[in-house]
Coordinates of C-alpha atoms and ligand atoms in Angstrom, one line a residue:
M236 CA 116.5 51.3 65.2
F237 CA 117.5 50.2 68.3
L238 CA 118.9 47.1 68.4
R239 CA 118.7 44.4 71.5
P240 CA 121.9 43.1 72.8
P241 CA 122.2 39.5 71.9
C242 CA 120.9 37.0 74.6
H243 CA 123.7 35.9 76.0
K244 CA 125.1 39.4 77.0
R245 CA 121.8 40.4 78.6
P246 CA 122.5 38.3 82.0
L247 CA 125.7 40.3 82.6
R248 CA 124.1 43.4 81.9
R249 CA 121.5 42.7 84.5
F250 CA 123.7 41.6 86.9
F251 CA 125.6 44.9 87.1
A252 CA 122.7 47.0 86.9
L253 CA 121.3 45.1 89.9
L254 CA 124.9 45.6 91.8
A255 CA 124.5 49.1 90.6
S256 CA 121.1 49.9 92.2
L257 CA 122.1 47.8 95.5
L258 CA 125.0 50.1 95.7
L259 CA 122.9 53.2 95.0
T260 CA 120.2 52.0 97.8
A261 CA 123.3 51.6 100.4
C262 CA 124.5 54.8 100.1
L263 CA 121.5 56.8 99.8
N264 CA 119.8 54.9 103.2
V265 CA 120.7 56.1 106.5
P266 CA 121.9 53.2 108.6
Q267 CA 119.4 51.5 110.6
R268 CA 119.3 51.1 114.5
E269 CA 121.9 48.5 115.4
G270 CA 120.3 45.5 116.9
A271 CA 117.3 46.1 115.0
G272 CA 115.5 42.7 114.2
A273 CA 117.4 40.8 117.0
S274 CA 115.3 38.5 119.5
N275 CA 114.6 40.7 122.2
T276 CA 113.7 44.2 119.8
G277 CA 110.7 44.3 117.7
W278 CA 109.9 45.9 114.1
I279 CA 106.4 46.2 113.8
P280 CA 105.7 48.3 110.5
S281 CA 102.8 50.8 110.5
P282 CA 101.0 52.2 107.7
N283 CA 100.9 55.5 109.2
F284 CA 103.9 57.6 107.9
D285 CA 104.9 60.2 105.0
E286 CA 108.3 61.9 103.9
R287 CA 109.7 64.4 106.5
R288 CA 109.0 67.8 105.7
A289 CA 111.0 70.9 105.7
N290 CA 110.1 73.8 108.2
Y291 CA 112.6 76.3 106.9
V292 CA 114.0 77.9 104.1
I293 CA 117.4 79.1 104.0
L294 CA 118.7 81.5 101.4
H295 CA 122.3 82.0 100.2
H296 CA 124.4 83.9 97.3
T297 CA 126.8 81.6 95.2
S298 CA 129.4 84.4 95.1
D299 CA 130.0 83.4 91.5
D300 CA 129.9 85.7 88.1
N301 CA 127.3 83.1 86.3
V302 CA 125.2 80.4 86.9
T303 CA 127.4 77.8 85.1
D304 CA 130.1 78.5 87.8
A305 CA 127.7 77.7 90.4
L306 CA 126.0 74.6 88.8
N307 CA 129.7 73.3 88.6
T308 CA 130.3 73.5 92.2
L309 CA 126.6 72.4 93.3
T310 CA 126.8 69.4 91.4
S311 CA 130.3 68.4 91.7
P312 CA 130.6 65.2 93.6
L313 CA 134.3 66.6 94.7
K314 CA 132.9 69.5 95.9
G315 CA 130.0 68.1 98.1
V316 CA 127.5 70.9 98.6
S317 CA 124.3 71.2 96.5
I318 CA 121.4 73.5 97.1
H319 CA 117.4 72.6 96.2
Y320 CA 117.0 75.8 94.2
L321 CA 119.1 77.9 92.2
V322 CA 117.6 81.2 91.0
S323 CA 119.3 83.2 88.2
R324 CA 119.9 86.8 87.6
D325 CA 117.2 86.6 84.8
G326 CA 114.7 84.8 86.9
T327 CA 115.1 81.3 85.9
I328 CA 114.5 78.5 88.4
L329 CA 116.5 75.5 88.5
Q330 CA 115.9 72.6 90.5
L331 CA 119.2 70.4 91.7
V332 CA 117.4 68.5 94.8
D333 CA 114.0 67.1 95.4
E334 CA 112.6 69.1 98.3
N335 CA 112.0 66.0 100.7
R336 CA 115.8 65.3 100.0
R337 CA 118.1 66.3 102.4
A338 CA 120.3 68.9 100.1
W339 CA 124.0 70.0 101.7
H340 CA 123.8 73.8 101.7
A341 CA 123.6 75.2 105.7
G342 CA 126.7 72.9 107.1
A343 CA 127.6 73.3 110.6
S344 CA 124.6 75.3 111.7
W345 CA 122.6 76.4 114.8
W346 CA 119.0 77.9 115.1
G347 CA 117.1 77.4 118.1
G348 CA 119.0 75.1 119.3
Q349 CA 118.9 72.9 116.0
T350 CA 122.2 71.9 114.8
D351 CA 121.1 70.2 111.8
M352 CA 119.6 72.9 109.7
N353 CA 120.1 70.7 106.2
S354 CA 117.6 68.3 107.6
A355 CA 114.8 71.0 108.2
S356 CA 115.5 73.2 105.5
I357 CA 115.1 74.0 102.1
G358 CA 118.0 75.4 100.7
I359 CA 117.9 78.2 97.7
E360 CA 121.1 79.7 96.0
L361 CA 120.6 83.2 94.2
D362 CA 123.1 84.1 91.3
N363 CA 125.0 86.8 92.7
T364 CA 128.3 87.8 93.7
G365 CA 127.6 89.6 96.8
F366 CA 128.8 92.8 95.8
E367 CA 125.8 93.7 93.4
P368 CA 122.1 94.5 93.9
Y369 CA 119.9 92.0 93.0
P370 CA 117.6 92.4 89.9
D371 CA 114.1 93.0 90.5
I372 CA 113.3 89.9 87.8
Q373 CA 115.3 88.0 90.3
I374 CA 113.4 88.6 93.5
T375 CA 110.2 88.3 91.1
A376 CA 111.6 84.8 90.7
L377 CA 112.2 84.2 94.0
T378 CA 108.8 85.5 95.9
A379 CA 107.0 83.1 93.1
L380 CA 109.1 79.9 94.2
L381 CA 108.7 81.0 97.7
A382 CA 104.7 80.9 97.2
D383 CA 104.8 77.6 95.1
I384 CA 107.0 76.0 98.3
A385 CA 104.4 77.4 100.8
T386 CA 101.8 75.2 98.9
R387 CA 103.5 72.1 99.9
H388 CA 105.2 72.9 103.4
N389 CA 103.8 74.6 106.1
I390 CA 106.8 76.9 106.9
P391 CA 106.3 79.4 109.7
R392 CA 106.8 83.2 108.4
A393 CA 109.9 83.8 111.1
N394 CA 111.6 80.6 109.6
Y395 CA 112.9 82.3 106.4
L396 CA 116.3 82.6 107.3
A397 CA 120.1 83.7 105.8
H398 CA 122.9 81.4 105.7
A399 CA 124.5 84.0 108.0
D400 CA 121.6 83.7 110.4
V401 CA 122.4 79.7 110.9
A402 CA 126.1 79.8 110.7
P403 CA 127.3 83.2 111.8
T404 CA 130.6 82.6 112.4
R405 CA 131.5 81.3 109.1
K406 CA 129.1 82.7 106.4
S407 CA 127.8 86.4 105.3
D408 CA 125.2 85.4 102.9
P409 CA 122.9 86.8 101.3
S410 CA 124.6 90.1 101.4
A411 CA 123.1 93.2 102.7
L412 CA 122.0 94.3 99.5
F413 CA 119.3 91.7 99.5
P414 CA 116.0 93.0 100.0
W415 CA 114.6 90.8 103.0
E416 CA 112.0 93.8 103.6
R417 CA 110.5 93.0 100.4
L418 CA 110.2 89.1 101.0
A419 CA 108.6 90.0 104.7
A420 CA 105.8 92.4 102.8
A421 CA 105.2 89.3 100.5
G422 CA 104.7 87.1 103.8
F423 CA 108.5 85.4 103.8
G424 CA 110.1 86.4 106.8
I425 CA 109.7 88.9 109.3
W426 CA 110.3 92.5 109.2
C427 CA 110.3 95.7 111.8
E428 CA 109.9 99.4 110.3
N429 CA 110.2 102.0 112.9
P430 CA 109.7 99.6 116.4
A431 CA 108.5 101.1 119.2
P432 CA 111.1 101.2 122.3
A433 CA 111.7 98.2 123.9
P434 CA 110.8 98.0 127.8
E435 CA 113.6 99.0 130.4
N436 CA 114.3 95.4 131.3
F437 CA 114.4 93.8 127.8
D438 CA 117.8 92.1 127.7
P439 CA 118.9 92.4 123.8
R440 CA 121.2 89.2 123.7
L441 CA 118.6 87.0 125.4
G442 CA 116.3 88.5 122.6
L443 CA 118.4 87.3 119.9
T444 CA 119.0 83.8 121.7
A445 CA 115.1 83.6 121.9
L446 CA 114.8 84.4 118.2
G447 CA 117.1 81.8 117.3
Y448 CA 120.6 83.3 117.0
D449 CA 123.6 80.8 118.5
P450 CA 124.0 82.2 122.0
R451 CA 127.4 80.6 122.2
Q452 CA 128.7 83.0 119.4
P453 CA 126.9 86.5 120.9
E454 CA 128.9 89.0 118.8
A455 CA 128.9 86.9 115.6
A456 CA 125.1 86.7 116.2
L457 CA 125.0 90.4 116.6
T458 CA 126.5 90.7 113.1
A459 CA 124.5 88.6 111.6
F460 CA 121.6 89.9 113.1
R461 CA 122.5 93.4 111.7
L462 CA 123.1 91.9 108.4
H463 CA 119.8 90.8 107.9
Y464 CA 117.5 93.0 109.8
V465 CA 119.3 96.6 110.5
R466 CA 119.2 99.0 107.4
R467 CA 121.7 101.7 107.9
T468 CA 124.9 103.2 106.6
V469 CA 128.1 102.9 108.4
E470 CA 127.9 106.6 108.5
H471 CA 125.2 106.5 110.5
P472 CA 124.9 103.3 112.3
A473 CA 121.7 102.2 114.7
T474 CA 122.1 103.2 118.2
A475 CA 122.2 100.4 120.8
A476 CA 118.7 101.7 121.8
E477 CA 117.2 101.2 118.5
E478 CA 118.9 97.6 117.9
T479 CA 117.4 96.5 121.2
A480 CA 114.0 97.7 120.0
L481 CA 114.1 96.2 116.8
I482 CA 115.0 92.6 118.5
H483 CA 112.2 93.2 120.8
C484 CA 109.8 94.2 118.0
L485 CA 111.1 90.9 115.7
L486 CA 110.2 88.7 119.0
Q487 CA 107.0 89.8 118.8
E488 CA 106.6 89.2 115.1
S489 CA 108.1 85.7 115.2
W490 CA 105.1 84.4 117.6
Ligands
LIG616 ZN1 125.6 80.2 101.9

């Protein structure tokens, strides 16, 4: 049976609950504009607004051997990282952060001139070391999750990206073993198979920038592009002409 505490202890409890609530609110809210409420400014509240919405999905691999290790990192206040969803090797989907909240997964980033991808994206971690293939059941679960997210967010097909795409100097996830082509076939991401040659005057570096890659880091951007879109072996790499054709084709797919 639940016993209520003595009446004389309840005010103290209420005080600490109120204090905790105020501190939590202060931590969660972004500071307001300096001078708001001053005599020469005005704040006229409008009822016409809702929550900001993600317009990108960024995929990661955890680099961990198991979900438990990944969860320890993604929920530790000391680590300062988080994710909206974690998809385990057996297809279990765990949600860690509300879709309308800003999870801390992309870090310093760039895509098409945007430098705060955490504010614009839903992050998904895949339970994977980075050196193993992705089980069919895990990709099936991921595709179902993306379909579910699509019912709430009108995310353009070209905006399903790798962490490596938006942070090419720091990150290389998900690995080259990730089946982007399968995702694209389901409508999440773009893909080109056997593209036609690009026009002679087409500049592949400008093409990468137009896709969204960071023009300040052209070599890293090219590496990230190859990781995501080029399916060739080290022994038989794609030719420069083939890569240029691919970039040209992807640009057309992204519009
Ligand atoms: Zn990552």
